[in-house]
PDB file of C-alpha atoms and ligand atoms in Angstrom:
ATOM      1  CA  MET A   1      -8.339  -5.368 -11.921  1.00  0.00           C
ATOM      2  CA  LEU A   2      -6.842  -5.286  -7.734  1.00  0.00           C
ATOM      3  CA  GLU A   3      -6.785  -2.365  -6.200  1.00  0.00           C
ATOM      4  CA  LEU A   4      -4.290  -0.647  -4.528  1.00  0.00           C
ATOM      5  CA  CYS A   5      -4.408   2.234  -1.917  1.00  0.00           C
ATOM      6  CA  VAL A   6      -1.790   3.866   0.467  1.00  0.00           C
ATOM      7  CA  CYS A   7      -3.441   6.844   2.889  1.00  0.00           C
ATOM      8  CA  ILE A   8      -1.302   9.899   2.665  1.00  0.00           C
ATOM      9  CA  GLY A   9      -2.968  12.082   5.559  1.00  0.00           C
ATOM     10  CA  SER A  10      -1.184  13.815   7.397  1.00  0.00           C
ATOM     11  CA  SER A  11      -0.327  10.498  10.226  1.00  0.00           C
ATOM     12  CA  CYS A  12       0.580   8.243   8.034  1.00  0.00           C
ATOM     13  CA  HIS A  13       2.466  10.359   6.344  1.00  0.00           C
ATOM     14  CA  ILE A  14       3.700  10.443   9.424  1.00  0.00           C
ATOM     15  CA  LYS A  15       4.197   7.177  10.001  1.00  0.00           C
ATOM     16  CA  GLY A  16       5.896   5.850   6.619  1.00  0.00           C
ATOM     17  CA  ALA A  17       3.405   6.521   3.923  1.00  0.00           C
ATOM     18  CA  TYR A  18       6.128   8.031   1.757  1.00  0.00           C
ATOM     19  CA  ASN A  19       8.327   4.701   1.502  1.00  0.00           C
ATOM     20  CA  VAL A  20       5.948   2.686   1.171  1.00  0.00           C
ATOM     21  CA  ILE A  21       4.564   4.389  -1.770  1.00  0.00           C
ATOM     22  CA  GLN A  22       8.372   3.794  -3.324  1.00  0.00           C
ATOM     23  CA  THR A  23       8.009   0.444  -2.405  1.00  0.00           C
ATOM     24  CA  PHE A  24       5.267  -0.869  -3.888  1.00  0.00           C
ATOM     25  CA  GLN A  25       5.644   1.141  -6.671  1.00  0.00           C
ATOM     26  CA  GLN A  26       9.211  -0.523  -6.937  1.00  0.00           C
ATOM     27  CA  MET A  27       7.634  -3.990  -6.482  1.00  0.00           C
ATOM     28  CA  ILE A  28       4.427  -2.685  -9.331  1.00  0.00           C
ATOM     29  CA  GLU A  29       7.436  -1.980 -11.773  1.00  0.00           C
ATOM     30  CA  GLU A  30      10.199  -5.252 -11.310  1.00  0.00           C
ATOM     31  CA  LYS A  31       7.133  -7.551 -10.999  1.00  0.00           C
ATOM     32  CA  ASP A  32       6.058  -6.164 -14.279  1.00  0.00           C
ATOM     33  CA  LEU A  33       2.059  -5.475 -12.697  1.00  0.00           C
ATOM     34  CA  HIS A  34       1.144  -2.342 -13.921  1.00  0.00           C
ATOM     35  CA  GLU A  35      -1.442  -4.293 -16.474  1.00  0.00           C
ATOM     36  CA  LYS A  36      -3.064  -5.684 -12.787  1.00  0.00           C
ATOM     37  CA  ILE A  37      -2.782  -3.245  -9.831  1.00  0.00           C
ATOM     38  CA  ARG A  38      -4.850   0.236 -10.236  1.00  0.00           C
ATOM     39  CA  PHE A  39      -2.471   1.417  -7.768  1.00  0.00           C
ATOM     40  CA  LYS A  40      -3.571   4.980  -5.412  1.00  0.00           C
ATOM     41  CA  SER A  41      -3.495   6.659  -2.251  1.00  0.00           C
ATOM     42  CA  SER A  42      -5.705   8.809  -0.815  1.00  0.00           C
ATOM     43  CA  PHE A  43      -5.957  11.530   2.004  1.00  0.00           C
ATOM     44  CA  CYS A  44      -6.835   9.828   5.566  1.00  0.00           C
ATOM     45  CA  MET A  45      -8.565   7.029   5.701  1.00  0.00           C
ATOM     46  CA  LYS A  46      -9.610   7.588   8.814  1.00  0.00           C
ATOM     47  CA  GLN A  47      -7.580   4.613  10.246  1.00  0.00           C
ATOM     48  CA  CYS A  48      -4.926   6.985  12.698  1.00  0.00           C
ATOM     49  CA  HIS A  49      -5.066   5.864  15.649  1.00  0.00           C
ATOM     50  CA  LYS A  50      -4.097   2.693  14.416  1.00  0.00           C
ATOM     51  CA  PRO A  51      -0.457   1.469  14.181  1.00  0.00           C
ATOM     52  CA  GLY A  52       1.876   1.690  10.724  1.00  0.00           C
ATOM     53  CA  VAL A  53      -0.115   2.989   7.059  1.00  0.00           C
ATOM     54  CA  GLU A  54      -3.310   2.902   6.349  1.00  0.00           C
ATOM     55  CA  VAL A  55      -3.549   0.247   2.485  1.00  0.00           C
ATOM     56  CA  SER A  56      -5.931  -1.467   1.411  1.00  0.00           C
ATOM     57  CA  VAL A  57      -6.163  -3.699  -1.133  1.00  0.00           C
ATOM     58  CA  GLY A  58      -9.710  -4.784  -3.119  1.00  0.00           C
ATOM     59  CA  ASN A  59     -11.786  -4.637   0.019  1.00  0.00           C
ATOM     60  CA  GLU A  60      -9.718  -5.492   2.815  1.00  0.00           C
ATOM     61  CA  ARG A  61      -8.067  -2.892   4.997  1.00  0.00           C
ATOM     62  CA  HIS A  62      -4.239  -2.463   6.936  1.00  0.00           C
ATOM     63  CA  HIS A  63      -1.858  -0.968   8.375  1.00  0.00           C
ATOM     64  CA  ILE A  64       1.574  -2.252   7.399  1.00  0.00           C
ATOM     65  CA  PRO A  65       4.798  -0.574   9.510  1.00  0.00           C
ATOM     66  CA  ALA A  66       6.444   1.282   6.259  1.00  0.00           C
ATOM     67  CA  GLU A  67       9.637  -1.427   6.748  1.00  0.00           C
ATOM     68  CA  GLU A  68       7.316  -4.207   6.195  1.00  0.00           C
ATOM     69  CA  ALA A  69       6.450  -2.684   2.899  1.00  0.00           C
ATOM     70  CA  ARG A  70       7.743  -5.268   0.840  1.00  0.00           C
ATOM     71  CA  GLU A  71       6.805  -7.891   3.812  1.00  0.00           C
ATOM     72  CA  PHE A  72       3.787  -7.113   2.695  1.00  0.00           C
ATOM     73  CA  PHE A  73       3.664  -6.825  -1.289  1.00  0.00           C
ATOM     74  CA  ASN A  74       5.754 -10.031  -1.635  1.00  0.00           C
ATOM     75  CA  THR A  75       2.952 -11.827   1.211  1.00  0.00           C
ATOM     76  CA  VAL A  76      -0.275 -10.085   0.338  1.00  0.00           C
ATOM     77  CA  VAL A  77      -0.588  -8.047  -2.302  1.00  0.00           C
ATOM     78  CA  ALA A  78       1.213 -10.477  -4.766  1.00  0.00           C
ATOM     79  CA  GLY A  79      -0.897 -13.577  -4.044  1.00  0.00           C
ATOM     80  CA  LYS A  80      -4.061 -12.226  -5.205  1.00  0.00           C
ATOM     81  CA  VAL A  81      -3.334 -10.728  -8.370  1.00  0.00           C
TER      82      VAL A  81
HETATM   83  S1  FES B   1      -3.925   9.543   7.519  1.00  0.00           S
HETATM   84 FE1  FES B   1      -3.750   7.970   7.728  1.00  0.00          FE
HETATM   85  S2  FES B   1      -5.961   7.224   8.325  1.00  0.00           S
HETATM   86 FE2  FES B   1      -5.679   8.471   8.663  1.00  0.00          FE
END
């Protein structure tokens, strides 16, 4: 089971965390990945200084622009399940 986590701390919220969560939920639904991905959110992941919304995929950390959430899911997340 792949753990996918989006930061919902205030800095990431301002950078569009809500949109990232919405997009990821939609992608999990579309691709029927409920059994393969454990989707979570987290309070501040201590990376506020970096650009973009903080996201962890398994042990990897990424910070992504909210508008690239769909592409990120397709290229990085979907490739790991
Ligand atoms: S609010 Fe997301 S890393 Fe701090």
